[in-house]
Amino acid sequence: MRIQDVAEISSRVLGRKITVGPRPTGMSGASEAPGDGVPAVSRDMAALLEWCETGRYVACTTRQGEVFGIPTAEVAIGRFIASLGHPVHD
């Protein structure tokens, strides 16, 4: 799933347009200057994001599905958006 797919699903769930922009400078793993408004992200998190973006990362959800059932992307994103306090649309 691409970030664009997540944005499109989020748009449907929220009932308003969500667009994808460039990754913030703070996501590069390099420390940002204090007070620039962009929180620095650890090098580990930046490396994880870069790895996921290569398309080589594939989550094996077999066991998770056996235990919890596998929600659709729409359901999972809707739950996440609702957890942030946003009203969601069916």
Coordinates of N, CA and C in Angstrom, one line a residue:
M1 N 0.8 -1.2 0.0 CA 0.0 0.0 0.0 C 0.9 1.2 0.0
R2 N 0.6 2.1 -0.9 CA 1.3 3.4 -1.0 C 0.7 4.5 -0.1
I3 N 1.5 5.5 0.3 CA 1.0 6.5 1.1 C -0.2 7.2 0.4
Q4 N -0.1 7.3 -0.9 CA -1.2 7.9 -1.7 C -2.5 7.1 -1.5
D5 N -2.4 5.7 -1.4 CA -3.6 4.9 -1.1 C -4.2 5.3 0.3
V6 N -3.3 5.4 1.3 CA -3.7 5.8 2.6 C -4.4 7.2 2.6
A7 N -3.9 8.1 1.8 CA -4.5 9.4 1.7 C -5.9 9.3 1.1
E8 N -6.0 8.5 0.1 CA -7.3 8.3 -0.6 C -8.4 7.7 0.3
I9 N -7.9 6.7 1.1 CA -8.8 6.0 2.1 C -9.2 7.0 3.2
S10 N -8.2 7.8 3.6 CA -8.5 8.8 4.7 C -9.4 9.8 4.2
S11 N -9.3 10.2 2.9 CA -10.2 11.2 2.4 C -11.7 10.7 2.4
R12 N -11.9 9.4 2.1 CA -13.2 8.9 2.1 C -13.7 8.8 3.5
V13 N -12.9 8.3 4.4 CA -13.3 8.1 5.8 C -13.6 9.5 6.5
L14 N -12.9 10.5 6.2 CA -13.1 11.8 6.8 C -14.1 12.6 6.1
G15 N -14.4 12.3 4.8 CA -15.3 13.1 4.0 C -14.7 14.4 3.6
R16 N -13.4 14.5 3.5 CA -12.7 15.7 3.0 C -11.4 15.3 2.3
K17 N -10.9 16.1 1.4 CA -9.7 15.8 0.7 C -8.4 15.8 1.5
I18 N -7.7 14.7 1.5 CA -6.4 14.6 2.1 C -5.3 14.5 1.0
T19 N -4.3 15.3 1.0 CA -3.3 15.3 0.0 C -2.0 14.8 0.6
V20 N -1.1 14.3 -0.3 CA 0.2 13.8 0.1 C 1.2 14.9 -0.3
G21 N 2.1 15.3 0.7 CA 3.1 16.2 0.4 C 4.5 15.6 0.6
P22 N 5.5 16.3 0.4 CA 6.9 15.7 0.6 C 7.1 15.4 2.1
R23 N 7.9 14.4 2.4 CA 8.2 14.1 3.7 C 8.9 15.2 4.4
P24 N 8.5 15.6 5.6 CA 9.2 16.7 6.3 C 10.7 16.4 6.5
T25 N 11.4 17.5 6.6 CA 12.9 17.4 6.7 C 13.2 16.6 8.0
G26 N 12.5 16.7 9.0 CA 12.7 16.0 10.3 C 12.6 14.5 10.2
M27 N 12.1 14.0 9.1 CA 11.9 12.5 8.9 C 13.2 11.9 8.3
S28 N 14.2 12.7 8.0 CA 15.4 12.2 7.3 C 16.3 11.5 8.3
G29 N 16.1 11.6 9.6 CA 17.0 11.0 10.5 C 18.0 12.0 11.0
A30 N 18.2 13.1 10.3 CA 19.2 14.1 10.8 C 18.4 15.0 11.8
S31 N 19.2 15.4 12.8 CA 18.6 16.3 13.8 C 18.3 17.6 13.2
E32 N 17.1 18.2 13.6 CA 16.7 19.5 13.1 C 17.1 20.5 14.1
A33 N 17.3 21.8 13.7 CA 17.6 22.8 14.6 C 16.5 23.0 15.6
P34 N 16.8 23.3 16.9 CA 15.7 23.5 17.8 C 14.9 24.7 17.4
G35 N 13.6 24.6 17.6 CA 12.7 25.7 17.3 C 12.3 25.9 15.9
D36 N 12.7 24.9 15.0 CA 12.3 25.1 13.6 C 10.9 24.5 13.3
G37 N 10.2 24.0 14.3 CA 8.8 23.5 14.1 C 8.7 22.1 13.7
V38 N 9.8 21.5 13.3 CA 9.7 20.1 12.9 C 10.5 19.2 13.9
P39 N 9.8 18.3 14.5 CA 10.4 17.5 15.5 C 11.4 16.5 14.9
A40 N 12.6 16.3 15.5 CA 13.6 15.4 15.0 C 13.1 14.0 15.2
V41 N 13.4 13.1 14.3 CA 13.0 11.7 14.4 C 14.3 10.9 14.5
S42 N 14.2 9.9 15.4 CA 15.4 9.1 15.6 C 15.9 8.5 14.3
R43 N 17.2 8.2 14.3 CA 17.8 7.5 13.1 C 17.1 6.2 12.8
D44 N 16.8 5.5 13.9 CA 16.1 4.2 13.7 C 14.8 4.3 13.0
M45 N 14.0 5.3 13.4 CA 12.7 5.5 12.8 C 12.8 5.9 11.4
A46 N 13.8 6.8 11.1 CA 14.0 7.2 9.7 C 14.5 6.0 8.9
A47 N 15.3 5.2 9.4 CA 15.7 4.0 8.7 C 14.5 3.0 8.4
L48 N 13.6 2.9 9.4 CA 12.5 2.1 9.2 C 11.6 2.6 8.1
L49 N 11.3 3.9 8.1 CA 10.5 4.6 7.1 C 11.2 4.4 5.7
E50 N 12.5 4.6 5.6 CA 13.1 4.4 4.3 C 13.0 3.0 3.8
W51 N 13.2 2.0 4.7 CA 13.1 0.6 4.4 C 11.6 0.3 3.9
C52 N 10.6 0.8 4.6 CA 9.3 0.5 4.1 C 9.0 1.1 2.8
E53 N 9.6 2.3 2.5 CA 9.3 2.9 1.2 C 10.0 2.2 0.1
T54 N 10.9 1.3 0.3 CA 11.6 0.6 -0.8 C 10.6 -0.4 -1.4
G55 N 9.6 -0.8 -0.7 CA 8.7 -1.8 -1.2 C 9.1 -3.2 -0.9
R56 N 10.3 -3.4 -0.3 CA 10.8 -4.7 0.1 C 10.2 -5.2 1.4
Y57 N 9.7 -4.3 2.2 CA 9.1 -4.8 3.5 C 7.7 -5.3 3.2
V58 N 7.5 -6.5 3.7 CA 6.2 -7.2 3.6 C 5.9 -7.7 5.0
A59 N 4.8 -7.3 5.6 CA 4.4 -7.8 6.9 C 3.6 -9.2 6.7
C60 N 4.0 -10.1 7.5 CA 3.3 -11.4 7.5 C 2.2 -11.3 8.5
T61 N 1.0 -11.2 8.0 CA -0.1 -11.1 9.0 C -0.9 -12.3 9.3
T62 N -0.3 -13.5 8.9 CA -1.0 -14.8 9.1 C -1.4 -15.0 10.6
R63 N -0.5 -14.9 11.5 CA -0.8 -15.1 12.9 C -1.7 -14.0 13.4
Q64 N -1.5 -12.8 13.1 CA -2.3 -11.7 13.5 C -3.7 -11.9 13.0
G65 N -3.9 -12.4 11.8 CA -5.2 -12.7 11.3 C -5.9 -13.8 12.0
E66 N -5.1 -14.8 12.4 CA -5.7 -16.0 13.2 C -6.2 -15.5 14.6
V67 N -5.5 -14.6 15.2 CA -5.8 -14.1 16.5 C -6.9 -13.0 16.5
F68 N -6.7 -12.0 15.7 CA -7.5 -10.8 15.7 C -8.4 -10.7 14.5
G69 N -8.2 -11.4 13.5 CA -8.9 -11.1 12.2 C -8.2 -10.0 11.5
I70 N -8.2 -9.9 10.3 CA -7.5 -8.9 9.5 C -8.5 -7.8 9.1
P71 N -8.4 -6.6 9.6 CA -9.4 -5.6 9.1 C -8.9 -5.1 7.7
T72 N -9.9 -4.6 7.0 CA -9.5 -4.0 5.7 C -8.7 -2.7 6.0
A73 N -8.0 -2.2 5.0 CA -7.3 -1.0 5.2 C -8.3 0.2 5.6
E74 N -9.4 0.2 5.0 CA -10.4 1.2 5.3 C -10.8 1.2 6.8
V75 N -11.0 0.0 7.3 CA -11.4 -0.2 8.7 C -10.2 0.3 9.6
A76 N -9.0 -0.2 9.3 CA -7.8 0.1 10.1 C -7.6 1.6 10.1
I77 N -7.6 2.3 8.9 CA -7.4 3.7 8.9 C -8.5 4.5 9.5
G78 N -9.7 4.0 9.4 CA -10.8 4.7 10.1 C -10.7 4.6 11.6
R79 N -10.3 3.5 12.1 CA -10.1 3.4 13.5 C -9.0 4.3 14.0
F80 N -7.9 4.4 13.2 CA -6.8 5.3 13.6 C -7.2 6.7 13.6
I81 N -7.9 7.1 12.5 CA -8.4 8.5 12.4 C -9.4 8.8 13.6
A82 N -10.3 7.9 13.9 CA -11.2 8.1 15.0 C -10.4 8.2 16.3
S83 N -9.3 7.4 16.5 CA -8.5 7.5 17.7 C -7.9 8.8 17.9
L84 N -7.7 9.6 16.8 CA -7.2 10.9 16.9 C -8.2 12.0 17.2
G85 N -9.5 11.5 17.3 CA -10.6 12.4 17.7 C -11.3 13.0 16.5
H86 N -11.1 12.5 15.3 CA -11.8 13.0 14.1 C -13.0 12.3 13.9
P87 N -14.1 12.9 13.5 CA -15.3 12.2 13.1 C -15.1 11.5 11.8
V88 N -15.6 10.2 11.7 CA -15.4 9.5 10.5 C -16.7 9.2 9.8
H89 N -16.7 9.0 8.5 CA -17.9 8.7 7.8 C -17.9 7.3 7.3
D90 N -19.0 6.6 7.2 CA -19.0 5.3 6.7 C -19.0 5.2 5.2

